[in-house]
XYZ file of C-alpha atoms in Angstrom:
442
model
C 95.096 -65.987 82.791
C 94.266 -66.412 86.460
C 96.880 -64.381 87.650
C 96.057 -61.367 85.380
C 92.136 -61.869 86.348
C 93.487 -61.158 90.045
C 95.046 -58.348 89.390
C 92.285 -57.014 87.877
C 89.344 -58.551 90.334
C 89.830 -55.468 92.467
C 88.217 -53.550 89.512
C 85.887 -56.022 88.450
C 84.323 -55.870 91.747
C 84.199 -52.214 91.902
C 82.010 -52.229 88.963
C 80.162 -55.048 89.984
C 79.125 -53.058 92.824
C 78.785 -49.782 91.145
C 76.125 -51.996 88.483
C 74.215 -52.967 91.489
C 73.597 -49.924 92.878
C 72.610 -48.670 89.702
C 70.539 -50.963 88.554
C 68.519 -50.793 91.991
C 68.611 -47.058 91.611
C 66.338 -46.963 88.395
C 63.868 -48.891 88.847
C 63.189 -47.924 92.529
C 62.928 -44.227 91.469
C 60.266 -45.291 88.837
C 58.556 -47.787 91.431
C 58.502 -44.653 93.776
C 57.688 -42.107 91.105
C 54.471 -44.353 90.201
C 53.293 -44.722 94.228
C 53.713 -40.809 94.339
C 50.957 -40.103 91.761
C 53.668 -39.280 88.806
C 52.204 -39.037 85.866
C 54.245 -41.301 83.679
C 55.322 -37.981 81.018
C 57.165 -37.071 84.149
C 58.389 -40.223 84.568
C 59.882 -40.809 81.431
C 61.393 -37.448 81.509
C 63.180 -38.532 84.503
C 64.271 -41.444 83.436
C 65.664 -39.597 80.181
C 67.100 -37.182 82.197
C 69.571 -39.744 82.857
C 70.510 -40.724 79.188
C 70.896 -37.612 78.481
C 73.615 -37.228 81.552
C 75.018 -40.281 80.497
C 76.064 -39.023 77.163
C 77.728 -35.595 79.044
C 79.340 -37.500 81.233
C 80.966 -39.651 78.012
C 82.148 -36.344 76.867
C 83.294 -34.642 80.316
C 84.903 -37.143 81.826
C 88.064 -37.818 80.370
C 88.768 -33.898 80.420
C 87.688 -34.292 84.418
C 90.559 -37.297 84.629
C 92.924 -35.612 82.571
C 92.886 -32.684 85.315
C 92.841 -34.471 88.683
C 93.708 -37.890 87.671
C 92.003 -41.344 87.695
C 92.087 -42.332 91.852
C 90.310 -38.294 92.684
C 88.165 -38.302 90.248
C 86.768 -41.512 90.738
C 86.640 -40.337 94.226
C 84.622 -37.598 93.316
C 82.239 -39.366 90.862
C 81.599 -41.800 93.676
C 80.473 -39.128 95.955
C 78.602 -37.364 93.933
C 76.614 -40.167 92.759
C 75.860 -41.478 96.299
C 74.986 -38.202 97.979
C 72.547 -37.555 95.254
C 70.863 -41.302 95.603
C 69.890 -40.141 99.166
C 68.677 -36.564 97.694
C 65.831 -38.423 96.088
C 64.693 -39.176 99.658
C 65.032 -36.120 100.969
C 63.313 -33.972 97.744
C 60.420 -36.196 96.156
C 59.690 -34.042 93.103
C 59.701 -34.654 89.547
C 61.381 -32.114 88.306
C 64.473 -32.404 90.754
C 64.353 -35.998 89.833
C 65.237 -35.549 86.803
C 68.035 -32.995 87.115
C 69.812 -35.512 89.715
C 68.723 -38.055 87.279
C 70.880 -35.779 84.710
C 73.850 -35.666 87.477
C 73.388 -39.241 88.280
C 74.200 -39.887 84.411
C 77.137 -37.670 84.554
C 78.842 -39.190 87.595
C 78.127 -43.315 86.581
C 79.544 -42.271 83.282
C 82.848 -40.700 84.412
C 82.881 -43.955 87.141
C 82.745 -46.419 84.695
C 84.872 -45.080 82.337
C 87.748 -44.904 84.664
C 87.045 -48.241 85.387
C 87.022 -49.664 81.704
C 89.887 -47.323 80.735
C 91.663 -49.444 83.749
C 91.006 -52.771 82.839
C 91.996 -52.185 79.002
C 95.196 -50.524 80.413
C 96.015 -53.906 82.624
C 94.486 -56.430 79.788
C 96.815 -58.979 77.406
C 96.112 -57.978 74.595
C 95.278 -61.899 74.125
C 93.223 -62.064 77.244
C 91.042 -59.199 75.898
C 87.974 -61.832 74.614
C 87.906 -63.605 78.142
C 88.213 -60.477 79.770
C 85.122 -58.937 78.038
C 83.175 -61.877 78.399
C 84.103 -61.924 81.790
C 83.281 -57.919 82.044
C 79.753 -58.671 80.206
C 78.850 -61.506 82.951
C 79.621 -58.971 85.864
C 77.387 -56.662 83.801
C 74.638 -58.766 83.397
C 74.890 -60.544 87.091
C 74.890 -57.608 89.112
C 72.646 -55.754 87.073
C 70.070 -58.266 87.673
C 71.306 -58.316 91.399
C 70.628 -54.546 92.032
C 67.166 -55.411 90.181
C 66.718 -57.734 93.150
C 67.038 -55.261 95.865
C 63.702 -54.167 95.434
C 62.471 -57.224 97.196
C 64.251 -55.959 100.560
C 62.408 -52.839 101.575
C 59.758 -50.590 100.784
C 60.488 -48.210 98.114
C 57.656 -45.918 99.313
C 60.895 -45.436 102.413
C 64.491 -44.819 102.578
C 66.337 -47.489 103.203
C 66.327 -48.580 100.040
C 67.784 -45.310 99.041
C 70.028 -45.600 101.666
C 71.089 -48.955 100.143
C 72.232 -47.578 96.619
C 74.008 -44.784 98.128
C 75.746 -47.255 100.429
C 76.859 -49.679 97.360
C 78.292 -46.403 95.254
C 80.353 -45.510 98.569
C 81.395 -49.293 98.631
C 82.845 -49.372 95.372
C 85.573 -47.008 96.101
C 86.781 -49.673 98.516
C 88.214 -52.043 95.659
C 89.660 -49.293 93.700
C 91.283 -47.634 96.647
C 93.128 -50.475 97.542
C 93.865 -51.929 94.202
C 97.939 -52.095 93.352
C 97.457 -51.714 90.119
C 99.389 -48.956 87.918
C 96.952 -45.924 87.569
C 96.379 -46.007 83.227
C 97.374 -43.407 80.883
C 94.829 -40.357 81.133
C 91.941 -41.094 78.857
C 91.183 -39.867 75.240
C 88.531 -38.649 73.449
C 87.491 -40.282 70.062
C 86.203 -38.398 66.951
C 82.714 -39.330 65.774
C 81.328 -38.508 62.535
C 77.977 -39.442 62.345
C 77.360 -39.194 58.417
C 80.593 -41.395 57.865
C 79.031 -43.624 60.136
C 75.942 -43.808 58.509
C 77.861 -44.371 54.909
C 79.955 -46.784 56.549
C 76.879 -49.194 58.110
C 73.472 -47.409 57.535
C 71.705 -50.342 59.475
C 73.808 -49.982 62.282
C 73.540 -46.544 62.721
C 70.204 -47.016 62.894
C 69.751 -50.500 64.573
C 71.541 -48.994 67.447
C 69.539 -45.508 67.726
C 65.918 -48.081 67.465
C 67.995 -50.180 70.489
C 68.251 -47.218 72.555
C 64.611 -46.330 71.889
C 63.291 -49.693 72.676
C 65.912 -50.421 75.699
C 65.396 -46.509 77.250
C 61.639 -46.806 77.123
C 61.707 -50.329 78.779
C 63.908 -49.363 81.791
C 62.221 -45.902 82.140
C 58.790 -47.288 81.650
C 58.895 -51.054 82.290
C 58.190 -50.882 85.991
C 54.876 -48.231 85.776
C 53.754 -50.656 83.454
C 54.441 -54.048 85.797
C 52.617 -52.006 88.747
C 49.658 -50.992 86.346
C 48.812 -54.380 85.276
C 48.776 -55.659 89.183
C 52.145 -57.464 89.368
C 52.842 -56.362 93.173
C 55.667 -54.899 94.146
C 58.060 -57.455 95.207
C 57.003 -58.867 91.950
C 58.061 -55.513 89.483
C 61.489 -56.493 90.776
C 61.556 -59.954 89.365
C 59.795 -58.872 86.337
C 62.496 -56.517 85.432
C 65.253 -58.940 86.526
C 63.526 -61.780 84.014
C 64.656 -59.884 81.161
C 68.214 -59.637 81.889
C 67.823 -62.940 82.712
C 66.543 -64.042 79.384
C 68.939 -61.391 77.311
C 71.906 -63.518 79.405
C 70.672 -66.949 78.029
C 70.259 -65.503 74.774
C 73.193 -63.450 73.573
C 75.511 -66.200 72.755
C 73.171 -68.631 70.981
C 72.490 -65.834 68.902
C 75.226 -64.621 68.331
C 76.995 -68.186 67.422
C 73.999 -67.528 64.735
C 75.213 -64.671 62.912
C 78.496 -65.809 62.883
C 77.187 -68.217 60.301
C 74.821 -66.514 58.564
C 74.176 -63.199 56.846
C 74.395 -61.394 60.238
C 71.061 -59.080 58.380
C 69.225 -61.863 58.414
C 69.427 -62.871 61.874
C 69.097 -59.287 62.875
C 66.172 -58.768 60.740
C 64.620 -62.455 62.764
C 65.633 -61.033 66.135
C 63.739 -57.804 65.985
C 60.922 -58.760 64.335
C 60.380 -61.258 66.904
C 61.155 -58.722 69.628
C 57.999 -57.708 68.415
C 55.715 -60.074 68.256
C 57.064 -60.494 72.043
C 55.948 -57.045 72.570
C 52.329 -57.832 71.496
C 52.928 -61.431 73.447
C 53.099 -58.860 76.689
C 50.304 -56.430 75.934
C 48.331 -60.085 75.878
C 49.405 -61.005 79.330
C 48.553 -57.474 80.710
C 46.738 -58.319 83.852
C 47.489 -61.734 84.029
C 49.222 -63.463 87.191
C 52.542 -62.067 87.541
C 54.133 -65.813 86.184
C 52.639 -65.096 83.148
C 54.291 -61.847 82.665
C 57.931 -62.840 83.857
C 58.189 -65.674 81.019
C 56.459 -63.002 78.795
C 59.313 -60.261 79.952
C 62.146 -63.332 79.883
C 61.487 -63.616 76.187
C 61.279 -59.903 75.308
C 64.805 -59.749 77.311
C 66.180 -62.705 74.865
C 64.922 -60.968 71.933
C 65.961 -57.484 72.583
C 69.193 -57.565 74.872
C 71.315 -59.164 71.913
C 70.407 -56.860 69.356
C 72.500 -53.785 70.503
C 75.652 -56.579 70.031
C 74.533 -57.618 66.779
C 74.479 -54.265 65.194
C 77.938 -53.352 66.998
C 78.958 -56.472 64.851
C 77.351 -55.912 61.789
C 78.691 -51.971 61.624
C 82.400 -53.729 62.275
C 81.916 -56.021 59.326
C 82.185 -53.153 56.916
C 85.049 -51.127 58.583
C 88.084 -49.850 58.063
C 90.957 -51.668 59.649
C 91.375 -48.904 62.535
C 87.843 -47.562 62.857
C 86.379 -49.644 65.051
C 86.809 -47.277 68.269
C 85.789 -44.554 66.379
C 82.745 -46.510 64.661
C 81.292 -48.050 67.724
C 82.189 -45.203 69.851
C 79.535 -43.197 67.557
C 77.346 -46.275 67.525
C 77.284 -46.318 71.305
C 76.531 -42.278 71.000
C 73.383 -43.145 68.892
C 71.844 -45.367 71.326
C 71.997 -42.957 73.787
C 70.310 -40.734 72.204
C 67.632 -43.275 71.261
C 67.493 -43.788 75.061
C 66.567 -40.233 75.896
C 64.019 -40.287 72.609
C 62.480 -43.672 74.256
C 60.869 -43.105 77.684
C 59.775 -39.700 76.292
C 57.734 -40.794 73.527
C 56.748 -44.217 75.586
C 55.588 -42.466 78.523
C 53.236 -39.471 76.755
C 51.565 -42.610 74.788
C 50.928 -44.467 77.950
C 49.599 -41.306 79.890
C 47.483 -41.065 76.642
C 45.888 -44.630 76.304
C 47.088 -47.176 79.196
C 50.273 -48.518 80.229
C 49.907 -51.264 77.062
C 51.113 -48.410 74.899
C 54.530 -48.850 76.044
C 54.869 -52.573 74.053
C 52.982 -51.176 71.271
C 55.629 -48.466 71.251
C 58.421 -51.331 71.255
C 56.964 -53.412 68.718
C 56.496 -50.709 66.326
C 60.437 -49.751 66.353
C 61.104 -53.216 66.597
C 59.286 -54.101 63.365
C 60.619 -50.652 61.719
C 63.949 -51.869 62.552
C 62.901 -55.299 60.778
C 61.685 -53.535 57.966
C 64.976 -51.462 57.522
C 67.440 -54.623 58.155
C 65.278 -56.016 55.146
C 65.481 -52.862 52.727
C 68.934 -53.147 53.498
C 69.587 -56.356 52.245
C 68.467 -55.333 48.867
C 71.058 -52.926 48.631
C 74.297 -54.644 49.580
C 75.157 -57.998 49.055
C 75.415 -60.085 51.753
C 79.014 -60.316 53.826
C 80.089 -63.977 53.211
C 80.267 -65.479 56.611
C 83.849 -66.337 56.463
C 84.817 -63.134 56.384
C 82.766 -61.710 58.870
C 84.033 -60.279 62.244
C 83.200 -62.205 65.722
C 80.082 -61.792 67.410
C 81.344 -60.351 70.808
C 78.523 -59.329 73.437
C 79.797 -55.767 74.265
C 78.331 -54.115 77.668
C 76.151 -50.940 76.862
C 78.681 -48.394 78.662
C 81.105 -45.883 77.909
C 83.206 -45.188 74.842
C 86.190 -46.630 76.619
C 84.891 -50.248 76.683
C 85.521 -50.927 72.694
C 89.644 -50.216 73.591
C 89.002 -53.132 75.967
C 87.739 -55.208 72.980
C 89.914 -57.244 71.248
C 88.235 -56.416 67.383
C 90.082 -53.111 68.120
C 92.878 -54.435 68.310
C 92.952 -56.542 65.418
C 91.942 -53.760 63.320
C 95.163 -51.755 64.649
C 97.005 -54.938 63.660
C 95.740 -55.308 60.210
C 96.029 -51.479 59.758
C 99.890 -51.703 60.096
C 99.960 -54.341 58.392
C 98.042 -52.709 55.161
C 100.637 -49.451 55.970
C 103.636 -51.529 55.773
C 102.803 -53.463 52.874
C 100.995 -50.702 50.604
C 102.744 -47.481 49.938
C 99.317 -45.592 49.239
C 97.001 -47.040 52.248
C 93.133 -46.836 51.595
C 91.669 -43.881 52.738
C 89.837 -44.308 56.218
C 87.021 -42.456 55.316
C 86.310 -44.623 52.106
C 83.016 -45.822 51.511
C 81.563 -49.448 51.441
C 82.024 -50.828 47.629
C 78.341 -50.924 46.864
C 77.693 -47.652 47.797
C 79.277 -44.189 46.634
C 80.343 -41.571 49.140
C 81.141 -38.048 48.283
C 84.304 -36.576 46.020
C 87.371 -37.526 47.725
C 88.252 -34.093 48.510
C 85.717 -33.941 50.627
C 85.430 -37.468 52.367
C 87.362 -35.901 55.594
């Protein structure tokens, strides 16, 4: 164990970096957005502008790696992404925020992807649990870290900027000198979207709600901080509460529905999420303590729910789909992020910035309401055959070939070929509920 963690720390720390530039990056650009008189529509079509490249860059980037390999086109993502951190500085508009927003997406996308592709390449296959877990606590810590960054400077100047560019040109360091055997070139993955929906209706949509709720909170959560007096120094910590409380949360909740009908802890989760979005339209204008424990509880509440529906969707899968499946999941909830700060943003230019955790309780308790429709349609999974709760980072396609539930499903899929000489089909829906003719399931 420790000495395949070294060989991959170089890696880890590359993406530890790249996290922390990023995560100083958003919020910075909405901190300085607000200052500059942006109204927040423009805001949150900036910050959608980035989901939206985030999803190209899913779909471009392996072709990009494919052609110049891993080491240049990391090389080139890098650059890209740093040059056009310190474009922000130089062009304070909202329209050309958005399109580097869009190019932003693009470039952290093919970046981490190489990354992830990497460490899956260089993982045990039974190291891949620790290694995730590890992967998520590098997510989580230096996301929170780049949150943090705020407190250094004055976003309404450029050293900030000058700050994220500087941590995107840092993490080629790692990478550049890492000994590690460049991975195969990276593949794309088929997503069928109505399969997917046949295959776990509630986490097809669980995860587009997540990306609705998580895309208008990132986009939108620090105009509404700023709005209800927290000052600035203070946004920071208010954004980095709720990663903090989504960290303390995601494994006592998950340990949770690894007992229990995984719906029903789903359904508990989200419907709390929104009461805690009321809780936080309460403390609007209170002193800033108020709102961090407010935001710390939202974070425990929402973080872990993108996780849960990952898990509940794998429950019902075919051994071999779970790539595919969460792959497509992962699609969904980026486009729920580029829905989010959209709809968020027109509400709050529209009332007051307390629209945007009306906006989150609403999904939040439409999600509720679905989990529990749900549950009167398919019996519940017995516990002891459901899958492991595993917190999965919210990333690229190519972090589910890191987890080890893919693997296990290519196991038991050889398995089930070996020992059946007419294997299920793949594309076979759940017992309780019919799919189309079988000539027509592919």
């Amino acid at each position: 164990m420790r000495q395949t963690i070294t060989t991959l720390s170089a890696l880890l720390l590359s993406v530890g970096i790249l996290l922390t530039g990023s995560g100083l990056q958003g919020t910075l650009l909405a901190v300085r957005g607000n200052l500059e008189g942006f109204p927040p529509s423009m805001i949150g079509m900036m910050m959608s502008g980035y989901f939206a490249g985030f999803i190209a860059g899913c779909v471009v980037g392996p072709h990009i790696v494919r052609r110049v390999g891993h080491i240049r086109a990391f090389s080139v993502f890098a650059a890209i992404a740093a040059s056009v951190i310190l474009l922000h500085a130089l062009a304070v508009d909202p329209y050309v925020w958005t399109g580097l927003r869009a190019i932003t997406g693009i470039s952290l996308a093919g970046l981490y992807m190489i990354i992830e592709s990497w460490l899956n390449e260089r993982s045990p296959n039974e190291l891949r649990g620790s290694i995730i877990s590890i992967y998520r606590i590098v997510d989580l810590t230096a996301t929170t870290g780049g949150l943090l960054l705020l407190t250094l400077g004055d976003p309404e100047d450029y050293p900030l900027f000058c700050l994220g560019a500087i941590l995107i040109c840092l993490a080629l360091v790692p990478v550049g000198l890492t000994r590690s055997a460049i991975p195969a070139p990276i593949g794309t993955v088929k997503i069928r979207i109505g399969r997917l929906y046949r295959l776990s209706p509630l986490g097809v949509v669980g995860c587009f709600g997540f990306g609705v709720v998580s895309g208008a909170f990132w986009g939108m959560g620090p105009v509404f901080a700023q709005a209800g007096g927290v000052p600035l120094s203070g946004v920071a910590y208010f954004m980095a509460s709720v990663m903090i409380g989504g960290a303390a949360a995601q494994w006592p909740i998950g340990w949770l529905s690894d007992k229990y009908d995984r719906r029903t802890i789903l359904a508990g989760v989200v419907f709390l999420a929104s009461l805690a979005g009321l809780v936080l339209i309460g403390l609007y204008g209170m002193p800033a303590q108020f709102l961090l424990a407010g935001s710390a509880l939202f974070g425990a509440l929402m973080i872990p729910v993108y996780s849960l529906c990952i898990s509940h969707a794998n429950d019902y899968m075919e051994p071999g789909d779970f790539v595919e499946a969460s792959s497509g999941l992962l699609l969904l909830n980026g486009a729920g992020a580029v829905v989010g700060p959209l709809v968020a943003s027109v509400l709050m230019e529209a009332t007051d910035a307390r629209a945007l955790f009306a906006f989150t309780a609403l999904v939040h308790a439409a999600m509720g309401g679905f989990a529990l429709y749900r549950m009167t349609r398919r019996p519940p999974k017995p516990a002891d055959e459901q899958g492991d709760f595993i917190a999965v980072p919210r990333s690229t396609p190519a972090v589910f070939q890191l987890d080890p539930r893919a693997e296990e499903e290519e196991e038991s899929a050889g398995e089930t070929m070996a020992s059946t000489p007419m294997a299920s089909s793949p594309g076979a829906s759940p017992p309780d509920e019919p799919g189309p003719p079988e000539e027509t399931r592919h």
